[in-house]
PDB file of C-alpha atoms in Angstrom:
ATOM      1  CA  MET G1065    -204.851 -43.856 114.897  1.00 90.00           C
ATOM      2  CA  ILE G1066    -204.846 -46.536 117.538  1.00 93.00           C
ATOM      3  CA  LYS G1067    -203.177 -49.942 117.609  1.00 95.00           C
ATOM      4  CA  LEU G1068    -205.348 -53.033 117.812  1.00 96.00           C
ATOM      5  CA  GLY G1069    -203.259 -54.138 120.792  1.00 96.00           C
ATOM      6  CA  GLN G1070    -204.339 -51.055 122.710  1.00 94.00           C
ATOM      7  CA  ILE G1071    -207.969 -51.838 121.970  1.00 94.00           C
ATOM      8  CA  TYR G1072    -207.454 -55.474 122.964  1.00 95.00           C
ATOM      9  CA  LYS G1073    -205.687 -54.539 126.196  1.00 94.00           C
ATOM     10  CA  SER G1074    -208.275 -51.937 127.208  1.00 93.00           C
ATOM     11  CA  LYS G1075    -211.484 -53.894 126.604  1.00 91.00           C
ATOM     12  CA  ASP G1076    -212.236 -54.692 130.275  1.00 92.00           C
ATOM     13  CA  SER G1077    -211.242 -51.214 131.453  1.00 92.00           C
ATOM     14  CA  LEU G1078    -213.437 -49.618 128.791  1.00 88.00           C
ATOM     15  CA  GLN G1079    -216.362 -51.714 129.941  1.00 88.00           C
ATOM     16  CA  LYS G1080    -215.831 -50.473 133.514  1.00 88.00           C
ATOM     17  CA  LEU G1081    -215.706 -46.892 132.264  1.00 85.00           C
ATOM     18  CA  PHE G1082    -218.850 -47.484 130.225  1.00 84.00           C
ATOM     19  CA  ASN G1083    -220.653 -48.601 133.394  1.00 85.00           C
ATOM     20  CA  CYS G1084    -219.727 -45.371 135.238  1.00 84.00           C
ATOM     21  CA  ASP G1085    -222.231 -42.562 135.615  1.00 83.00           C
ATOM     22  CA  LEU G1086    -221.043 -39.958 133.132  1.00 82.00           C
ATOM     23  CA  PRO G1087    -222.701 -36.856 131.724  1.00 84.00           C
ATOM     24  CA  VAL G1088    -224.947 -37.658 128.755  1.00 88.00           C
ATOM     25  CA  ILE G1089    -222.611 -36.227 126.100  1.00 85.00           C
ATOM     26  CA  GLN G1090    -219.608 -38.213 127.348  1.00 83.00           C
ATOM     27  CA  SER G1091    -221.725 -41.364 127.666  1.00 85.00           C
ATOM     28  CA  TYR G1092    -222.851 -40.964 124.073  1.00 88.00           C
ATOM     29  CA  GLN G1093    -219.311 -40.355 122.821  1.00 85.00           C
ATOM     30  CA  LEU G1094    -218.023 -43.324 124.804  1.00 85.00           C
ATOM     31  CA  SER G1095    -220.767 -45.579 123.428  1.00 88.00           C
ATOM     32  CA  LYS G1096    -219.696 -44.659 119.867  1.00 87.00           C
ATOM     33  CA  VAL G1097    -216.083 -45.551 120.683  1.00 87.00           C
ATOM     34  CA  LEU G1098    -217.127 -48.782 122.390  1.00 89.00           C
ATOM     35  CA  THR G1099    -219.238 -49.796 119.381  1.00 91.00           C
ATOM     36  CA  ALA G1100    -216.289 -49.241 117.021  1.00 92.00           C
ATOM     37  CA  PHE G1101    -213.929 -51.061 119.390  1.00 93.00           C
ATOM     38  CA  ASN G1102    -216.297 -54.028 119.683  1.00 93.00           C
ATOM     39  CA  GLU G1103    -216.203 -54.456 115.898  1.00 94.00           C
ATOM     40  CA  GLU G1104    -212.403 -54.562 115.978  1.00 95.00           C
ATOM     41  CA  LEU G1105    -212.402 -56.870 119.024  1.00 96.00           C
ATOM     42  CA  LYS G1106    -214.686 -59.272 117.187  1.00 97.00           C
ATOM     43  CA  ARG G1107    -212.227 -59.428 114.273  1.00 96.00           C
ATOM     44  CA  ILE G1108    -209.240 -59.811 116.607  1.00 97.00           C
ATOM     45  CA  GLU G1109    -210.980 -62.675 118.393  1.00 96.00           C
ATOM     46  CA  GLU G1110    -211.751 -64.414 115.098  1.00 97.00           C
ATOM     47  CA  VAL G1111    -208.056 -64.305 114.109  1.00 97.00           C
ATOM     48  CA  ARG G1112    -206.944 -65.340 117.610  1.00 96.00           C
ATOM     49  CA  THR G1113    -209.287 -68.337 117.508  1.00 95.00           C
ATOM     50  CA  VAL G1114    -207.887 -69.459 114.139  1.00 96.00           C
ATOM     51  CA  LEU G1115    -204.339 -69.144 115.490  1.00 96.00           C
ATOM     52  CA  VAL G1116    -205.178 -71.036 118.701  1.00 95.00           C
ATOM     53  CA  LYS G1117    -206.601 -73.873 116.610  1.00 93.00           C
ATOM     54  CA  LYS G1118    -203.554 -73.766 114.311  1.00 94.00           C
ATOM     55  CA  HIS G1119    -200.934 -73.788 117.079  1.00 94.00           C
ATOM     56  CA  GLY G1120    -202.884 -75.400 119.901  1.00 91.00           C
ATOM     57  CA  THR G1121    -203.926 -78.858 120.888  1.00 91.00           C
ATOM     58  CA  GLU G1122    -207.483 -79.968 121.459  1.00 87.00           C
ATOM     59  CA  LYS G1123    -208.715 -81.676 124.578  1.00 87.00           C
ATOM     60  CA  ASP G1124    -212.423 -82.197 125.276  1.00 88.00           C
ATOM     61  CA  GLY G1125    -213.364 -79.655 122.592  1.00 86.00           C
ATOM     62  CA  MET G1126    -211.126 -76.932 124.043  1.00 88.00           C
ATOM     63  CA  PHE G1127    -207.957 -75.688 122.374  1.00 91.00           C
ATOM     64  CA  THR G1128    -204.901 -74.534 124.316  1.00 91.00           C
ATOM     65  CA  VAL G1129    -201.560 -73.293 123.101  1.00 93.00           C
ATOM     66  CA  GLU G1130    -198.864 -75.129 125.012  1.00 91.00           C
ATOM     67  CA  ASP G1131    -195.505 -73.621 125.912  1.00 89.00           C
ATOM     68  CA  ARG G1132    -193.696 -75.261 123.002  1.00 90.00           C
ATOM     69  CA  SER G1133    -196.056 -73.545 120.499  1.00 91.00           C
ATOM     70  CA  LYS G1134    -196.469 -70.135 122.146  1.00 93.00           C
ATOM     71  CA  GLU G1135    -193.574 -68.536 120.285  1.00 94.00           C
ATOM     72  CA  GLN G1136    -195.113 -69.506 116.938  1.00 95.00           C
ATOM     73  CA  PHE G1137    -198.553 -68.326 118.062  1.00 94.00           C
ATOM     74  CA  PHE G1138    -197.283 -64.934 119.219  1.00 96.00           C
ATOM     75  CA  SER G1139    -195.087 -64.494 116.132  1.00 96.00           C
ATOM     76  CA  GLU G1140    -198.344 -64.416 114.143  1.00 96.00           C
ATOM     77  CA  PHE G1141    -200.650 -62.747 116.694  1.00 97.00           C
ATOM     78  CA  ASN G1142    -198.416 -59.861 117.818  1.00 97.00           C
ATOM     79  CA  PRO G1143    -198.084 -58.260 114.358  1.00 97.00           C
ATOM     80  CA  LEU G1144    -201.883 -58.101 114.224  1.00 97.00           C
ATOM     81  CA  LEU G1145    -201.907 -56.231 117.538  1.00 97.00           C
ATOM     82  CA  GLU G1146    -199.402 -53.720 116.103  1.00 97.00           C
ATOM     83  CA  THR G1147    -201.792 -52.849 113.274  1.00 97.00           C
ATOM     84  CA  GLU G1148    -203.180 -49.323 113.478  1.00 96.00           C
ATOM     85  CA  VAL G1149    -206.812 -48.477 112.794  1.00 95.00           C
ATOM     86  CA  ASP G1150    -208.483 -45.115 112.439  1.00 94.00           C
ATOM     87  CA  ILE G1151    -211.179 -44.748 115.093  1.00 91.00           C
ATOM     88  CA  PRO G1152    -212.167 -41.220 116.082  1.00 88.00           C
ATOM     89  CA  ILE G1153    -211.862 -40.820 119.841  1.00 87.00           C
ATOM     90  CA  THR G1154    -213.209 -37.947 121.913  1.00 83.00           C
ATOM     91  CA  LYS G1155    -211.202 -37.581 125.119  1.00 85.00           C
ATOM     92  CA  ILE G1156    -212.933 -37.670 128.519  1.00 84.00           C
ATOM     93  CA  LYS G1157    -211.755 -35.265 131.198  1.00 82.00           C
ATOM     94  CA  LEU G1158    -210.591 -36.909 134.411  1.00 81.00           C
ATOM     95  CA  GLU G1159    -212.651 -34.495 136.498  1.00 81.00           C
ATOM     96  CA  ILE G1160    -215.838 -36.002 135.042  1.00 79.00           C
ATOM     97  CA  LEU G1161    -214.834 -39.375 136.485  1.00 78.00           C
ATOM     98  CA  ASN G1162    -214.907 -38.078 140.051  1.00 73.00           C
ATOM     99  CA  GLY G1163    -216.018 -41.016 142.187  1.00 71.00           C
ATOM    100  CA  ALA G1164    -215.612 -43.611 139.450  1.00 77.00           C
ATOM    101  CA  LYS G1165    -214.210 -46.951 140.585  1.00 81.00           C
ATOM    102  CA  LEU G1166    -211.258 -47.498 138.271  1.00 85.00           C
ATOM    103  CA  SER G1167    -208.000 -49.155 139.268  1.00 90.00           C
ATOM    104  CA  ALA G1168    -204.573 -47.794 138.391  1.00 91.00           C
ATOM    105  CA  ILE G1169    -204.364 -50.497 135.724  1.00 93.00           C
ATOM    106  CA  ASP G1170    -207.686 -49.332 134.270  1.00 91.00           C
ATOM    107  CA  VAL G1171    -206.489 -45.737 134.142  1.00 89.00           C
ATOM    108  CA  SER G1172    -203.247 -46.850 132.488  1.00 92.00           C
ATOM    109  CA  ASN G1173    -205.191 -48.881 129.915  1.00 92.00           C
ATOM    110  CA  LEU G1174    -207.450 -45.899 129.210  1.00 91.00           C
ATOM    111  CA  GLU G1175    -204.780 -43.207 128.865  1.00 91.00           C
ATOM    112  CA  PHE G1176    -205.603 -42.823 125.179  1.00 89.00           C
ATOM    113  CA  ILE G1177    -209.152 -41.685 125.999  1.00 86.00           C
ATOM    114  CA  LEU G1178    -208.526 -39.666 129.189  1.00 88.00           C
ATOM    115  CA  GLU G1179    -207.258 -36.114 129.539  1.00 87.00           C
ATOM    116  CA  GLU G1180    -206.488 -33.940 132.536  1.00 84.00           C
TER     117      GLU G1180
END
């Protein structure tokens, strides 16, 4: 089980990992995870957009949530991010990533998929 917030937080780091040269098996396994994550990210974004429109103000066709409404926005958005979903994840050994360009933040975001 993985929380939607972890998926949401790791999306950019996962994309970086996906662009790394990995052995074929790990690339295939990662692509399956990324496909499942993208489905969840699409749903998260749909809910986030509804909440931004609900709590935000529109200017020139763009919605923004101003400081006075952020607490209300996050009181609805954060519980969504705490929701757990069942996505099978095959861990990737760190040694396979030798030479990969990932920041410390990326590695932290990807802890759930990496193993020593």
